[in-house]
XYZ file of C-alpha atoms in Angstrom:
501
model
C -3.044 -33.074 15.939
C -5.817 -32.050 18.325
C -3.347 -32.042 21.221
C -0.979 -29.840 19.224
C -3.724 -27.370 18.477
C -4.953 -27.308 22.052
C -1.433 -26.580 23.258
C -1.436 -23.452 21.108
C -4.017 -21.734 23.304
C -3.451 -23.713 26.538
C -6.799 -25.407 26.471
C -7.204 -29.129 27.000
C -9.234 -31.246 24.604
C -11.879 -32.015 27.223
C -12.489 -28.399 28.227
C -15.982 -27.128 27.416
C -16.097 -24.806 24.421
C -17.159 -21.244 25.095
C -17.434 -17.988 23.180
C -14.057 -16.284 22.907
C -13.989 -13.005 24.832
C -10.842 -11.618 23.222
C -11.354 -8.819 20.741
C -8.614 -6.381 19.827
C -6.991 -6.719 23.238
C -3.453 -8.001 23.746
C -3.044 -11.723 24.481
C -1.419 -12.110 27.892
C 1.742 -14.167 28.323
C -0.157 -16.779 30.350
C -2.300 -17.584 27.311
C 0.551 -17.701 24.797
C 1.435 -21.355 24.290
C 2.530 -23.783 21.588
C 5.210 -23.787 18.895
C 5.350 -22.467 15.313
C 4.709 -26.012 14.081
C 1.110 -25.792 15.298
C 0.438 -23.013 12.767
C 0.550 -25.645 10.038
C -2.921 -26.991 10.840
C -5.138 -23.897 10.660
C -3.380 -22.710 7.497
C -3.544 -26.132 5.863
C -7.200 -26.588 6.844
C -8.114 -23.180 5.440
C -6.515 -23.881 2.060
C -7.173 -27.585 1.406
C -10.314 -26.684 -0.506
C -11.429 -28.507 -3.649
C -11.627 -24.994 -5.117
C -7.864 -25.330 -5.632
C -8.611 -27.707 -8.530
C -10.641 -24.997 -10.246
C -7.668 -22.649 -10.250
C -6.188 -24.851 -12.946
C -8.978 -23.770 -15.297
C -8.685 -20.171 -14.121
C -4.951 -20.112 -14.938
C -5.332 -21.707 -18.359
C -8.065 -19.160 -19.056
C -5.333 -16.555 -19.426
C -4.311 -18.261 -22.673
C -1.111 -19.908 -21.455
C 0.268 -23.437 -21.621
C 0.351 -26.072 -18.885
C 4.000 -25.364 -18.024
C 3.457 -21.617 -17.973
C 0.391 -22.026 -15.758
C 2.291 -24.355 -13.449
C 5.158 -21.873 -13.097
C 2.749 -18.987 -12.516
C 0.901 -21.016 -9.901
C 3.976 -22.190 -8.004
C 5.552 -18.738 -7.910
C 2.301 -16.932 -7.154
C 1.165 -19.321 -4.409
C 4.494 -19.709 -2.587
C 5.510 -16.047 -2.834
C 2.129 -14.724 -1.698
C 1.955 -17.095 1.262
C 5.544 -16.204 2.119
C 4.253 -12.655 2.571
C 1.717 -14.101 5.036
C 4.560 -15.823 6.861
C 6.479 -12.576 7.270
C 3.431 -10.718 8.571
C 2.655 -13.615 10.932
C 5.917 -12.761 12.717
C 4.282 -9.501 13.798
C 1.707 -11.529 15.737
C 4.173 -13.142 18.089
C 6.036 -9.822 18.434
C 2.925 -7.832 19.275
C 0.277 -10.167 20.777
C -2.563 -8.422 18.901
C -4.600 -8.998 15.703
C -3.063 -8.094 12.356
C -5.105 -4.939 11.863
C -4.129 -3.657 15.308
C -0.430 -4.245 14.659
C -0.893 -2.265 11.449
C -1.362 0.811 13.665
C 2.406 0.955 14.135
C 2.695 1.953 10.469
C -0.578 3.856 9.957
C -1.252 5.421 13.347
C -3.985 4.438 15.759
C -6.862 6.094 13.939
C -5.210 6.419 10.551
C -5.262 2.636 10.489
C -9.033 2.695 10.098
C -8.647 3.114 6.328
C -6.739 -0.168 5.759
C -8.997 -1.818 8.356
C -12.077 -0.986 6.271
C -10.359 -2.328 3.133
C -9.374 -5.487 5.025
C -12.915 -5.901 6.266
C -14.395 -5.608 2.776
C -11.883 -8.133 1.426
C -12.532 -10.759 4.101
C -16.313 -10.337 3.937
C -16.048 -10.692 0.164
C -14.029 -13.883 0.454
C -16.353 -15.492 2.993
C -19.296 -14.558 0.765
C -17.681 -16.173 -2.292
C -16.844 -19.351 -0.369
C -20.366 -19.607 1.066
C -21.916 -19.153 -2.374
C -19.626 -21.804 -3.881
C -20.513 -24.307 -1.155
C -24.205 -23.640 -1.770
C -23.951 -24.069 -5.554
C -21.864 -27.227 -5.187
C -24.448 -28.792 -2.883
C -27.269 -27.952 -5.296
C -25.331 -29.461 -8.217
C -24.724 -32.710 -6.328
C -28.364 -32.983 -5.281
C -29.451 -32.306 -8.842
C -27.279 -35.132 -10.203
C -28.661 -37.508 -7.580
C -32.233 -36.583 -8.468
C -32.903 -35.160 -5.002
C -33.774 -31.680 -6.175
C -31.109 -29.109 -6.837
C -33.453 -26.196 -7.497
C -34.241 -23.090 -5.503
C -35.424 -24.969 -2.420
C -32.214 -26.992 -2.239
C -30.091 -23.870 -2.606
C -31.999 -22.101 0.158
C -31.564 -24.987 2.591
C -27.894 -25.428 1.651
C -27.240 -21.707 2.126
C -28.868 -21.762 5.556
C -26.852 -24.797 6.708
C -23.517 -23.592 5.314
C -24.066 -20.055 6.580
C -24.941 -21.339 10.044
C -21.742 -23.425 10.257
C -19.602 -20.440 9.304
C -21.358 -17.945 11.553
C -21.230 -20.258 14.574
C -17.510 -20.799 14.057
C -16.890 -17.067 13.720
C -18.966 -16.180 16.772
C -17.442 -18.877 19.016
C -13.932 -17.803 18.068
C -10.406 -19.146 18.345
C -10.963 -22.309 20.386
C -13.681 -23.799 18.178
C -11.946 -22.673 14.996
C -8.703 -24.453 15.887
C -10.532 -27.692 16.708
C -12.756 -27.407 13.646
C -9.734 -26.954 11.396
C -8.302 -30.253 12.652
C -11.418 -32.149 11.541
C -11.607 -30.295 8.243
C -7.929 -30.972 7.539
C -8.195 -34.736 8.021
C -11.570 -35.331 6.345
C -10.968 -33.020 3.413
C -7.443 -34.266 2.735
C -8.535 -37.915 2.674
C -11.604 -37.380 0.490
C -9.678 -35.127 -1.898
C -7.144 -37.907 -2.463
C -10.030 -40.276 -3.228
C -11.486 -37.740 -5.695
C -8.157 -37.457 -7.497
C -7.881 -41.228 -7.773
C -11.399 -41.543 -9.189
C -10.999 -38.947 -11.949
C -7.368 -39.600 -12.860
C -8.412 -41.466 -16.011
C -9.884 -38.223 -17.382
C -6.373 -36.800 -17.776
C -4.957 -36.939 -21.300
C -1.402 -35.707 -21.384
C -1.286 -35.416 -25.156
C -4.165 -32.905 -24.982
C -2.655 -31.032 -22.073
C 0.759 -30.761 -23.688
C -0.795 -29.470 -26.908
C -2.196 -26.329 -25.219
C -0.285 -23.481 -26.898
C 1.963 -21.154 -24.938
C 0.898 -17.605 -24.247
C 2.741 -14.305 -24.129
C 4.808 -12.939 -21.273
C 1.985 -10.527 -20.471
C -0.539 -13.372 -20.191
C 1.873 -15.272 -17.946
C 2.223 -12.255 -15.644
C -1.560 -11.882 -15.554
C -1.949 -15.490 -14.393
C 0.835 -15.028 -11.848
C -0.811 -11.954 -10.324
C -4.175 -13.714 -10.282
C -2.636 -16.580 -8.316
C -1.127 -14.138 -5.844
C -4.415 -12.317 -5.274
C -6.400 -15.572 -5.158
C -4.170 -17.117 -2.515
C -1.715 -15.349 -0.183
C -2.743 -11.745 -0.849
C -6.234 -12.746 0.215
C -4.837 -13.751 3.626
C -2.091 -11.207 4.428
C -4.483 -8.951 6.327
C -5.236 -11.833 8.729
C -1.819 -13.484 8.890
C -1.002 -12.502 12.489
C -4.417 -13.324 13.976
C -3.285 -16.819 15.029
C 0.454 -16.389 15.604
C -0.385 -13.839 18.323
C -1.086 -16.797 20.613
C 2.512 -18.056 20.339
C 5.137 -17.248 23.008
C 7.316 -14.233 22.249
C 10.422 -16.420 22.173
C 9.074 -18.548 19.309
C 11.357 -18.817 16.300
C 10.572 -16.189 13.658
C 11.917 -18.511 10.982
C 9.623 -21.224 12.283
C 6.597 -18.907 12.140
C 7.432 -17.940 8.548
C 8.213 -21.484 7.461
C 5.232 -23.287 8.985
C 2.770 -20.604 7.891
C 4.059 -20.670 4.318
C 4.321 -24.455 4.125
C 0.956 -25.115 5.757
C -0.840 -22.659 3.502
C 0.951 -23.595 0.244
C 1.238 -27.376 0.170
C -2.423 -28.221 -0.523
C -3.026 -25.489 -3.159
C 0.140 -26.525 -5.011
C -0.890 -30.180 -5.234
C -4.472 -29.311 -6.158
C -3.323 -26.825 -8.794
C -1.219 -29.429 -10.599
C -4.124 -31.850 -10.821
C -6.553 -29.064 -11.700
C -4.322 -27.999 -14.603
C -4.204 -31.558 -15.892
C -7.993 -31.908 -15.723
C -8.775 -28.522 -17.285
C -6.114 -28.954 -19.942
C -7.606 -32.327 -20.898
C -11.117 -30.991 -21.521
C -12.113 -27.613 -22.880
C -15.746 -28.268 -21.953
C -14.834 -28.926 -18.313
C -12.687 -25.813 -18.219
C -15.579 -23.661 -19.491
C -18.029 -25.255 -17.033
C -15.713 -24.446 -14.115
C -15.895 -20.742 -15.016
C -19.668 -20.850 -14.349
C -19.766 -23.243 -11.357
C -16.189 -23.800 -10.095
C -17.070 -26.592 -7.669
C -20.197 -28.141 -9.142
C -18.560 -28.608 -12.550
C -16.070 -31.009 -10.972
C -18.917 -33.442 -10.192
C -19.633 -34.080 -13.869
C -16.724 -36.535 -14.120
C -17.504 -38.402 -10.885
C -19.258 -41.737 -10.394
C -22.653 -41.291 -8.754
C -21.726 -43.198 -5.571
C -19.054 -40.596 -4.673
C -21.270 -37.533 -5.105
C -22.286 -37.324 -1.439
C -18.682 -37.678 -0.159
C -17.710 -35.057 -2.742
C -20.344 -32.676 -1.363
C -18.878 -33.234 2.107
C -15.316 -32.506 0.997
C -16.387 -29.465 -1.024
C -18.474 -27.918 1.732
C -15.974 -28.619 4.515
C -13.064 -27.231 2.527
C -14.919 -24.022 1.733
C -16.248 -23.699 5.276
C -12.697 -24.058 6.605
C -11.582 -20.992 4.686
C -14.738 -19.002 5.365
C -14.560 -19.573 9.136
C -11.081 -18.054 9.293
C -12.297 -15.188 7.121
C -15.319 -14.358 9.278
C -13.175 -14.453 12.431
C -10.662 -12.032 10.928
C -13.328 -9.850 9.303
C -14.887 -9.347 12.728
C -11.523 -8.225 14.108
C -11.020 -5.899 11.121
C -14.459 -4.365 11.699
C -13.552 -3.649 15.324
C -10.250 -2.128 14.217
C -12.171 0.087 11.782
C -13.942 1.671 14.763
C -17.060 -0.377 15.535
C -17.345 -0.577 19.328
C -19.111 -3.885 19.995
C -17.934 -7.258 21.347
C -16.011 -9.403 18.855
C -18.733 -12.024 18.569
C -21.307 -9.384 17.598
C -18.970 -8.060 14.903
C -18.679 -11.611 13.540
C -22.463 -11.899 13.601
C -22.837 -8.658 11.627
C -20.403 -9.985 9.042
C -22.354 -13.225 8.894
C -25.533 -11.374 7.960
C -23.718 -9.494 5.190
C -22.108 -12.738 4.021
C -25.469 -14.452 3.626
C -26.960 -11.453 1.814
C -24.027 -11.393 -0.632
C -24.274 -15.155 -1.147
C -27.955 -14.801 -2.062
C -26.970 -12.380 -4.822
C -24.248 -14.648 -6.223
C -26.337 -17.828 -6.061
C -29.650 -16.487 -7.338
C -28.961 -13.350 -9.384
C -25.639 -13.603 -11.238
C -24.520 -15.948 -14.020
C -20.969 -14.646 -14.529
C -19.140 -15.841 -11.442
C -15.596 -15.937 -12.816
C -15.617 -12.454 -14.284
C -16.996 -10.913 -11.093
C -14.588 -12.983 -8.985
C -11.485 -11.878 -10.908
C -12.698 -8.285 -10.819
C -13.195 -8.453 -7.058
C -9.742 -9.945 -6.469
C -7.804 -7.518 -8.638
C -9.702 -4.429 -7.484
C -9.224 -5.051 -3.772
C -5.877 -6.737 -4.408
C -4.352 -3.359 -5.311
C -4.932 -1.486 -1.996
C -4.258 -4.667 -0.007
C -0.945 -5.077 -1.861
C -0.077 -1.456 -1.011
C -0.909 -2.063 2.665
C 1.087 -5.298 2.613
C 4.170 -3.541 1.228
C 3.971 -0.815 3.872
C 3.366 -3.338 6.668
C 6.264 -5.562 5.590
C 8.698 -2.647 5.333
C 7.611 -1.280 8.713
C 8.103 -4.714 10.268
C 11.529 -5.117 8.626
C 12.692 -1.768 10.040
C 11.824 -2.675 13.623
C 14.419 -4.210 15.934
C 12.222 -4.350 19.035
C 8.808 -5.835 19.762
C 5.795 -3.574 19.418
C 4.868 -1.356 22.356
C 1.501 -2.952 23.041
C 0.172 -0.059 25.121
C 0.842 2.553 22.458
C -0.977 0.481 19.831
C -4.136 1.723 21.569
C -3.116 5.334 22.354
C -3.692 8.009 19.666
C -1.056 10.198 21.356
C 1.497 7.398 21.774
C 4.652 6.782 19.769
C 2.808 5.464 16.717
C 0.773 8.623 16.285
C -2.858 9.204 15.495
C -3.287 9.953 11.759
C 0.155 10.189 10.117
C -0.249 11.416 6.567
C 2.647 9.679 4.810
C 1.405 6.054 4.937
C -2.131 7.119 4.077
C -1.004 9.210 1.110
C 1.337 6.421 -0.007
C -1.545 3.934 0.092
C -3.778 6.252 -1.920
C -1.064 6.973 -4.509
C -0.178 3.282 -4.870
C -3.874 2.420 -5.230
C -4.508 5.086 -7.872
C -1.474 3.908 -9.849
C -2.444 0.276 -9.380
C -6.035 0.672 -10.521
C -4.753 2.486 -13.579
C -2.787 -0.621 -14.567
C -5.433 -3.351 -14.160
C -8.460 -4.235 -16.287
C -11.351 -6.693 -16.245
C -13.620 -6.758 -19.280
C -15.941 -9.423 -17.814
C -17.051 -7.119 -14.994
C -18.739 -4.046 -16.486
C -18.636 -2.145 -13.208
C -14.834 -2.031 -13.553
C -14.674 -0.429 -17.003
C -13.141 2.700 -15.482
C -9.909 0.864 -14.566
C -6.833 0.730 -16.779
C -6.705 4.506 -17.312
C -2.871 4.571 -17.181
C -2.176 1.820 -19.709
C -2.282 4.195 -22.651
C -0.392 7.148 -21.074
C 2.355 4.740 -19.928
C 2.751 3.336 -23.456
C 1.387 -0.120 -22.591
C -1.104 -0.340 -25.437
C -4.224 0.906 -23.693
C -7.121 -1.229 -22.495
C -6.930 -3.488 -25.557
C -3.155 -3.857 -25.727
C -0.929 -6.773 -24.780
C -0.452 -5.515 -21.207
C -4.140 -4.946 -20.523
C -4.660 -8.182 -18.587
C -1.222 -8.512 -16.969
C -2.632 -6.784 -13.846
C 0.649 -4.988 -13.251
C -1.108 -2.665 -10.822
C -1.000 -5.236 -8.008
C 2.779 -5.656 -8.319
C 3.313 -1.892 -8.636
C 1.283 -1.195 -5.472
C 3.154 -3.865 -3.504
C 6.589 -2.670 -4.613
C 5.790 1.026 -4.176
C 4.438 0.551 -0.658
C 7.430 -1.523 0.401
C 10.251 0.488 -1.170
C 8.944 3.937 -0.223
C 8.332 2.913 3.388
C 11.757 1.287 3.608
C 13.421 4.431 2.244
C 11.433 7.095 4.119
C 10.477 5.651 7.512
C 13.763 4.404 8.976
C 14.215 7.543 11.084
C 10.627 7.483 12.325
C 10.953 3.892 13.512
C 14.288 4.581 15.272
C 12.750 7.505 17.170
C 9.861 5.286 18.266
C 12.126 2.503 19.471
C 14.283 4.846 21.579
C 11.281 5.641 23.778
C 10.682 3.776 27.018
C 8.033 1.061 27.116
C 4.629 2.450 28.019
C 2.144 0.912 30.478
C -0.065 -1.817 29.059
C -3.291 -0.584 27.532
C -6.435 -2.066 26.054
C -8.661 -1.270 23.120
C -10.833 1.007 25.261
C -8.052 3.632 25.228
C -8.990 4.537 21.646
C -11.861 6.993 21.917
C -14.596 7.181 19.331
């Protein structure tokens, strides 16, 4: 596996690691190596987190049965990661990070709006993952009698934060090697965890969980989409850009989707069985999603569990901090990539301090965060996918950095479409557990959906509406624009410095 990953970026296993110098610049053909199959490992490593077990409790929390939750999870996970697979194709067709390729749809400087949204989303995710790793470590230490209080949390936060920041600052080479280790260790220890707690599953209890309404099913489905693939779409091309241009598009889609989906699907099934077997465990997961899973473990496996929990969460957070740094550069910050990652690391630690030490309603805030940012990200995703589907030629890499090139500077249509889709989307989502989101759901009553207390209040239709609106409107309105762009001759190669402040 290490050889496969090294072949992706043409580095041998014995080459000394160094800080990656690439930022928003185009990856040259000499550095584009590997096959689509190698995409399996970073995506698998980023999503083989023990947190996947907790999603079972999250899904059942919508008031649906085991079979409904399973269907919502399978559809939501596979479909949302399939979107990642499609966007990953843009990477091998354009050689640049995801939020640079997005300039083809939004214009060179108009793209700063979705870049800022992408940056907030990825920083939010890395913050959540860091906080979860910290709380899980404290819970394990508390059960072992080694502390578990404030001092333990501080030390755990420092260690976890340092691992993530170092990975983000070093860049692609270290991340790809780190994901190999995380994949193997986490996968093995997760299997051991499942074997140890299997006797806590009681099918008669699980099967007795009553079915919910269609609206509750849709709410769980949308939550799964935002919790998995829609949290990654804005970074989906950041790794495929290192593949040769001639790589199979079907292979890129297939290996990205499979690598990202397989672990969450397996973990979700077991998580549903555990949460459905114990109402107390399900409630505890809402407060401490990782630490609650230790309560059914034998003491001798607590330390290995801490290892698997921390590594799995670090694996996802490292990819997030790498991509958040790229998004920050795309938003207009003119510093080297590694400094952008360092800035994000500081914000990540500050946010983790708030979650760990000052909030006691993790699940409510988490769902609110996902659905709120999930709406504009879904709108961007729809526009990006439609723009990619309309194109018959590879991106003009030079014009991705020229405000006066074929992609334009600040085209109004995609920006207005994003704003309209976001306004409509926020009007169709609610989250009662997060008081700072009380203003959402303002369209549920005018649209005859029962208002903020009706049956459709928690279906989170706004995410689906934003995705569909962005995709269909772009597909219908931008065909001519794309054809005009593709009739132009290829421009000279450019770099990120072409974009002036």
